[in-house]
Coordinates of C-alpha atoms and ligand atoms in Angstrom, one line a residue:
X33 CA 125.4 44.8 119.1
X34 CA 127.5 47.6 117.7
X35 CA 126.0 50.8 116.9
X36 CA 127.7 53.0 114.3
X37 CA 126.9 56.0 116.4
X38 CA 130.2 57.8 117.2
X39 CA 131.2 60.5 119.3
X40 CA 134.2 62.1 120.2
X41 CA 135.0 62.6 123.8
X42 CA 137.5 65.9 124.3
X43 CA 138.8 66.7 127.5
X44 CA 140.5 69.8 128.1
X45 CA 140.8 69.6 131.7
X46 CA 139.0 70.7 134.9
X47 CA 137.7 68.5 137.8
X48 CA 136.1 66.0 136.5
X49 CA 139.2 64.7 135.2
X50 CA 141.0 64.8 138.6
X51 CA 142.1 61.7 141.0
X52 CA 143.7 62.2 144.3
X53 CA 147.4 61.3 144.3
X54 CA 147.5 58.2 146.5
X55 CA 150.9 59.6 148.2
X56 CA 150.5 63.1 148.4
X57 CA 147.0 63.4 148.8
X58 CA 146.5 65.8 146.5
X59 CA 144.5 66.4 143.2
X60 CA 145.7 65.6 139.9
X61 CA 144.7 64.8 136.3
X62 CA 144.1 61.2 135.6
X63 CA 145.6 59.3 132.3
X64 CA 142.5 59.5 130.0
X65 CA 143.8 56.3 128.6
X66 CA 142.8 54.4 131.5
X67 CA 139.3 55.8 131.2
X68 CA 137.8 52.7 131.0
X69 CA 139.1 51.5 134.4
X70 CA 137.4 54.8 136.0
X71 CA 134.1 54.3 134.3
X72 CA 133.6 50.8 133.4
X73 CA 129.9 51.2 132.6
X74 CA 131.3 53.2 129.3
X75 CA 131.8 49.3 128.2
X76 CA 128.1 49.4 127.9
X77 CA 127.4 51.6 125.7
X78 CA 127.2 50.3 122.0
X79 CA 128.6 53.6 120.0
X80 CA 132.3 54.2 119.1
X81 CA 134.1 56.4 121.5
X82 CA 136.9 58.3 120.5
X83 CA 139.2 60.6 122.2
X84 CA 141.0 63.6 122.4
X85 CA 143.1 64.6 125.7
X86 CA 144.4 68.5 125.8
X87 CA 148.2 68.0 127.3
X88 CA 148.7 69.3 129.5
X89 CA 145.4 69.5 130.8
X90 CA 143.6 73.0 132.1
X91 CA 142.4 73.8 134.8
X92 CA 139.2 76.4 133.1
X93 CA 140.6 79.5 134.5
X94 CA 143.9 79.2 132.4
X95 CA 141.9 78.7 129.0
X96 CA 143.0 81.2 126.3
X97 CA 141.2 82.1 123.2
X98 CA 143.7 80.0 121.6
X99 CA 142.0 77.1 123.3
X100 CA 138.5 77.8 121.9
X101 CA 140.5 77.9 118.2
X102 CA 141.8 74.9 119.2
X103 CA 138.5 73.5 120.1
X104 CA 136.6 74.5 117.3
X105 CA 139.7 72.9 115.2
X106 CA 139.5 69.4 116.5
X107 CA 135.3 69.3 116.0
X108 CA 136.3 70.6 112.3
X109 CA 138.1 68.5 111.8
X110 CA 137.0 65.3 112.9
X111 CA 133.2 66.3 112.3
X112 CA 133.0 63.8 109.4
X113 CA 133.8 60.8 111.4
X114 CA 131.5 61.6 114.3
X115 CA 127.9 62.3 114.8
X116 CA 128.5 64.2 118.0
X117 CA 130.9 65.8 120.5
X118 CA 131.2 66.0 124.5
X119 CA 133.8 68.0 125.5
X120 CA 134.9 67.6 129.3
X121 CA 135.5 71.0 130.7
X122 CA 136.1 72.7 134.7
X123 CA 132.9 74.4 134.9
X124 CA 134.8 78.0 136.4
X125 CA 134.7 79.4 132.8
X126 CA 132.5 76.8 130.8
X127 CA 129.5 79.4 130.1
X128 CA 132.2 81.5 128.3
X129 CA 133.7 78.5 126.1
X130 CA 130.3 77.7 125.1
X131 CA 129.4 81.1 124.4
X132 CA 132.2 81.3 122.1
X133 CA 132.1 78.1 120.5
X134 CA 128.6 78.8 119.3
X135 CA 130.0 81.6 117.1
X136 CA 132.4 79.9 115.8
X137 CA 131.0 76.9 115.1
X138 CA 128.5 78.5 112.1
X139 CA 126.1 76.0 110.6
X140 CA 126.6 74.0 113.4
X141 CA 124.6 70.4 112.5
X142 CA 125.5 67.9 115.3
X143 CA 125.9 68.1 119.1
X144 CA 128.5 70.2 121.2
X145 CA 127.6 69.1 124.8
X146 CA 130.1 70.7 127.8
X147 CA 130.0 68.8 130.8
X148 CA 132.2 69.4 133.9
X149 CA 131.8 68.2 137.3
X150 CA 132.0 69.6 141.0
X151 CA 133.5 66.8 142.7
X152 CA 136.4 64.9 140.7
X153 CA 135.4 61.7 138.9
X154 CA 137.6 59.6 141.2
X155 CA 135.2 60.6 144.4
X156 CA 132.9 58.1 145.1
X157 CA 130.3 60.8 145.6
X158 CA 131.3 62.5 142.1
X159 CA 128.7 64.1 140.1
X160 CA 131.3 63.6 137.3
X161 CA 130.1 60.2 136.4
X162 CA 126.3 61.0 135.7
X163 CA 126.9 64.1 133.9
X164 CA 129.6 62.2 132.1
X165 CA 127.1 59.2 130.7
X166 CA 124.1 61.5 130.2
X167 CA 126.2 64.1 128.0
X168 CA 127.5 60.9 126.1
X169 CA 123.6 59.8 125.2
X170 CA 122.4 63.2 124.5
X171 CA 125.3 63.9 122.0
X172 CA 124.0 60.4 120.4
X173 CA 120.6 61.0 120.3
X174 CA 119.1 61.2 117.1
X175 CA 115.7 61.2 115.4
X176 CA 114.7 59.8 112.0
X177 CA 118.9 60.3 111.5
X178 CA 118.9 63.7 112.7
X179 CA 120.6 64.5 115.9
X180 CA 117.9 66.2 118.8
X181 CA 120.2 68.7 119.6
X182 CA 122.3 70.1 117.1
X183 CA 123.7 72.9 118.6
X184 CA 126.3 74.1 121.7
X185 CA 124.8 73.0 125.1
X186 CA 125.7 72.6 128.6
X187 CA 124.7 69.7 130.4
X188 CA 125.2 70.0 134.6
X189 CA 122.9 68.1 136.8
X190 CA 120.0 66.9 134.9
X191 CA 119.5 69.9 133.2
X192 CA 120.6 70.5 129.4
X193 CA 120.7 74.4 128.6
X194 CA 121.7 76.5 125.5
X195 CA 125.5 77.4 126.0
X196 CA 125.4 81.0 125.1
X197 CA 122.2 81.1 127.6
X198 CA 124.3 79.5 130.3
X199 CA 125.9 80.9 133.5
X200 CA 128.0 79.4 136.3
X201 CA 125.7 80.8 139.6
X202 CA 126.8 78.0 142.1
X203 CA 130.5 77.4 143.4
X204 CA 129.1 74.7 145.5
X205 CA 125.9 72.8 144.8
X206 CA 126.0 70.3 142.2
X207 CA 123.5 72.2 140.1
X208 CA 126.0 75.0 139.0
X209 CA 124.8 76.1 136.5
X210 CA 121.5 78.7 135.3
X211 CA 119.4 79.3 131.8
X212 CA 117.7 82.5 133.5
X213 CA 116.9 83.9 130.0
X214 CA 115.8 80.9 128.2
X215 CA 114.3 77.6 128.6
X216 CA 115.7 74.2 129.3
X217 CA 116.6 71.9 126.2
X218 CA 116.0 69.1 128.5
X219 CA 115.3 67.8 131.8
X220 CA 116.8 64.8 132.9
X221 CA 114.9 62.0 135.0
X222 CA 113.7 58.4 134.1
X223 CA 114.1 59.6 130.9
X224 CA 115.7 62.5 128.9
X225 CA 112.9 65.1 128.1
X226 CA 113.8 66.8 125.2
X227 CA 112.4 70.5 124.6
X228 CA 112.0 70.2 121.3
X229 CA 110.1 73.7 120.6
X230 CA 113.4 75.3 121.9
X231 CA 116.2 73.7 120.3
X232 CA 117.7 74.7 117.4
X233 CA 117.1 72.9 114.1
X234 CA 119.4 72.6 111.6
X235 CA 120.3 73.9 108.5
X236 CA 122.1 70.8 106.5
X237 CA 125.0 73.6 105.3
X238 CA 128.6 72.9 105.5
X239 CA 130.2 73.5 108.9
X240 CA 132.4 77.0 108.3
X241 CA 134.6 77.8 111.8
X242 CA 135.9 80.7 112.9
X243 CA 138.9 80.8 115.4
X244 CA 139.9 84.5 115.7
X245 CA 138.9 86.8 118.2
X246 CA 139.2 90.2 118.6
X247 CA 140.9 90.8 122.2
X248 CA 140.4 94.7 122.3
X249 CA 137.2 94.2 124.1
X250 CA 136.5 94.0 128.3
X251 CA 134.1 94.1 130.2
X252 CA 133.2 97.2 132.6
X253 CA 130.9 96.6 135.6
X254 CA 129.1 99.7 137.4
X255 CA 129.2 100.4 141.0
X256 CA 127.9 103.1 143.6
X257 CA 131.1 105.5 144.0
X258 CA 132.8 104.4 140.9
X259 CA 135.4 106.9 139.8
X260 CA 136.3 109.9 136.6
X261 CA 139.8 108.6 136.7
X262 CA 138.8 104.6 136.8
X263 CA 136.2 105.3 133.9
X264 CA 138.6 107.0 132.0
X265 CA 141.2 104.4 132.1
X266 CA 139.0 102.1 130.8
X267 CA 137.5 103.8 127.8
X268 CA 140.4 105.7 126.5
X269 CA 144.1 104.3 128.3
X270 CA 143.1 100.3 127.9
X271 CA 143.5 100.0 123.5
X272 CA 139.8 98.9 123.9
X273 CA 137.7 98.6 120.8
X274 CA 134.7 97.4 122.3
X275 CA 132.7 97.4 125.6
X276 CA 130.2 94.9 127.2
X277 CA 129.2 97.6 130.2
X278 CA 127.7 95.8 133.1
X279 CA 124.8 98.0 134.6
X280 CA 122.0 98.0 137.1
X281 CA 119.2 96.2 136.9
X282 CA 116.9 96.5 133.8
X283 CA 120.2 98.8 131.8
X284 CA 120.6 101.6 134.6
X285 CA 123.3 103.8 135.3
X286 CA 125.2 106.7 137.1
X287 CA 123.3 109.7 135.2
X288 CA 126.1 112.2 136.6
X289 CA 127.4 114.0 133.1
X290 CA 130.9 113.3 134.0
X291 CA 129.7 109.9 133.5
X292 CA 127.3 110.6 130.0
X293 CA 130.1 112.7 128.3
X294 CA 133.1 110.2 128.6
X295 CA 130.9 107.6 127.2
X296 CA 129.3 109.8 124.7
X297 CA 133.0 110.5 124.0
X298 CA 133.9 107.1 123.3
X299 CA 131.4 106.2 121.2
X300 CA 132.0 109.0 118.8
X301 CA 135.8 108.1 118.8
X302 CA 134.3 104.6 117.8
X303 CA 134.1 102.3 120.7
X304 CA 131.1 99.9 120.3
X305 CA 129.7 99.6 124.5
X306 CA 127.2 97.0 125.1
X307 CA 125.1 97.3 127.9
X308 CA 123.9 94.3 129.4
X309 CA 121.9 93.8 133.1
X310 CA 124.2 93.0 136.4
X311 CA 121.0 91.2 137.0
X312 CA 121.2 87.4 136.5
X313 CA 117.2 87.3 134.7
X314 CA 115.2 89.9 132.7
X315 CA 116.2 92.4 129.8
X316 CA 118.1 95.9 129.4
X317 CA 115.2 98.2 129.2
X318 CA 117.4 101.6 128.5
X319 CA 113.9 103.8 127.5
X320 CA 112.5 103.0 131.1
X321 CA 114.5 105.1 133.6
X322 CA 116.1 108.6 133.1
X323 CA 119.2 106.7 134.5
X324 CA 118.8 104.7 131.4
X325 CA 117.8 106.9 128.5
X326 CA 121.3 108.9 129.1
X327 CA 122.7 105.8 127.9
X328 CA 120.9 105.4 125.0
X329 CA 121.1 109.1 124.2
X330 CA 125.2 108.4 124.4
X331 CA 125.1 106.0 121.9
X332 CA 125.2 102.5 124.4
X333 CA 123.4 99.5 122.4
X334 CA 121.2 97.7 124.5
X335 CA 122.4 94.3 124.8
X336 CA 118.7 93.0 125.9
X337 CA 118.7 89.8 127.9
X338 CA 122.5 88.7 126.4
X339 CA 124.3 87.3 129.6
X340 CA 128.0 88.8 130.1
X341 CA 129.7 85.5 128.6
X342 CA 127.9 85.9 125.5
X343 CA 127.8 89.4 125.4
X344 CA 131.6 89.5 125.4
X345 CA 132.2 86.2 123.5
X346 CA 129.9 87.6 120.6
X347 CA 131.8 90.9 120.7
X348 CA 135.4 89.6 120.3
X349 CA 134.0 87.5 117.4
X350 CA 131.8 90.4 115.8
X351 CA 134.2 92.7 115.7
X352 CA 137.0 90.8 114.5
X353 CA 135.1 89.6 111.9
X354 CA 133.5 92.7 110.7
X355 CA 135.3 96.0 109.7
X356 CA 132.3 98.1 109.8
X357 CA 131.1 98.8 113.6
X358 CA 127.0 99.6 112.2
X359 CA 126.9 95.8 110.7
X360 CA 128.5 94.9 114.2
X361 CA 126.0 96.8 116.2
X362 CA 122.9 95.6 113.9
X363 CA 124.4 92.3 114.4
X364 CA 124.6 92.4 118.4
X365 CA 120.9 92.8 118.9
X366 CA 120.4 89.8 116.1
X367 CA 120.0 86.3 116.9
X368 CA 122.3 84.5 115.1
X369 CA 122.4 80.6 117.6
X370 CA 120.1 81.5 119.9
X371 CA 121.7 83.5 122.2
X372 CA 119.5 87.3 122.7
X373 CA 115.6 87.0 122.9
X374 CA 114.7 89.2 119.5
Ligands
LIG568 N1 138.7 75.1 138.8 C1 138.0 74.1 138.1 C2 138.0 74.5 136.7 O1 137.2 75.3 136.3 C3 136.7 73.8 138.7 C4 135.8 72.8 137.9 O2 136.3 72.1 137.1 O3 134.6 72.8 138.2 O4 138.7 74.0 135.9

């Protein structure tokens, strides 16, 4: 029986897609064209697979925003003739692809799964294979024509989270990656338990992408004994715009004035700072400590419970997409796919 379902496998690189080298022992990307003969269950499954290999293939710490364009590209422009999308991924920087493909994919109707593996699909222990097959079902799934999850989503070792809620908290265990801020869209077992209360629903508009991205923004992360000189660099020698600042637990920082006034300073020169928690779960609070109210007083924007991929991801895209920095800072602390609790 052939089901029309279709889906679009993408693979831009990363582990999973890794073999070892029979003479040299080492680990190297396998032909994508001889898919079949890696995973010969994919046989069994009844929907169309297509695919789409990135050439050369990355390894996740050498993608560039040009590879998200490039992403969000390929789902434009083959999102007619599929009704969902895996894309296989190394998992080192997957939080921060999803992040930013959930703001650039806007009215976003059918299912972005990410999947990656630990161990290399050519492992006989390989986690690569499962994540692989479940990612494949879960972009197919549908209801009453409607696909269960149209929206950005990791999927890593039975668990199916929120992209932009995602982050990579395990270089070694197969579960590598963490929701903290938000629920699971599904648990995987027996059977796939979707969380349907949680997951986005769609909107039946026309897909609109955006693929550029403001580079002028970094990320700053606060530490006891951290320096004038080194603070300074960063907020006025670096050409940043914007500022995701990484701070202590619940939105706490250094309280020294040295520290207040070059911040204060930047802000009024224009630079939009951000401050989200160094703290993996939980919420910037910047009223609850003196430490934090200095912050607020020097015009930071709390950045709630955003996670530092999504923080940045949705700064670059803000800010290159709006001139005006109080729609951008309005915007920051507004839900617009799921990612900040409101
Ligand atoms: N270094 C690899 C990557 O991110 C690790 C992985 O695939 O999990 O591409």
């Amino acid at each position: 029986m052939i089901d029309q379902t279709s889906i679009l496998i993408i693979y831009t690189g990363g582990t999973i897609g890794m073999i070892k080298d029979e003479k040299s022992g080492t680990l190297i990307p396998f032909n994508f064209n001889g898919i079949y003969e890696q995973i010969p269950v994919l046989r069994r499954f009844h929907y169309q697979l297509g695919f789409h290999c990135f050439d050369p293939p990355l390894d996740s710490s050498d993608i560039h925003v040009e590879d998200w364009a490039g992403l969000a590209t390929i789902i434009e422009k083959n999102y007619e003739s599929f009704d969902g999308f895996v894309i296989l991924h190394g998992s080192d920087t997957m939080a921060y692809t999803a992040s930013a493909l959930s703001f650039m994919l806007e009215n976003l109707n059918k299912p972005v799964i990410l999947t990656g593996s630990q161990l290399p699909l050519g492992e006989l222990r390989s986690d690569g294979r499962e994540n692989f097959i479940t990612a494949i079902e879960i972009a197919a799934a549908k209801e009453d024509e409607t696909p269960v999850v149209p929206e950005v989503c990791i999927y890593f070792e039975n668990y199916l989270l929120r992209g932009n809620r995602t982050v990579k908290y395990n270089a070694e265990n197969f579960n590598a990656f963490a929701s903290p801020n938000y629920p699971e869209l599904a648990e995987v077992g027996i059977s796939i338990k979707y969380n349907k209360a949680n997951i986005l629903k769609p909107n039946f508009k026309k897909l609109k992408i955006h693929t550029h991205f403001n580079r002028r923004v970094g990320i700053l992360k606060m530490f006891p004994g951290i320096t004038p000189e080194f603070v300074e660099c960063v907020l006025f020698k670096s050409g940043l715009e914007a500022l995701v600042l990484e701070t202590f637990g619940g939105g706490n920082a250094l309280s020294d004035h040295w520290f207040l006034d070059l911040i204060a300073k930047a802000v009024t020169m224009g630079m939009i700072i951000i401050n989200v928690s160094q703290c993996m779960t939980g919420t910037v609070e910047q009223g609850k400590y003196k430490t934090g109210i200095g912050l607020g007083k020097a015009g930071i924007i709390s950045g709630k419970d955003l996670t530092t991929e999504a923080a940045l991801t949705k700064l670059m895209y803000l800010t290159d997409k709006f001139n005006n920095p109080l729609v951008v800072k309005n915007m920051i602390q507004t839900s617009i796919r799921g990612e900040i609790t409101v």
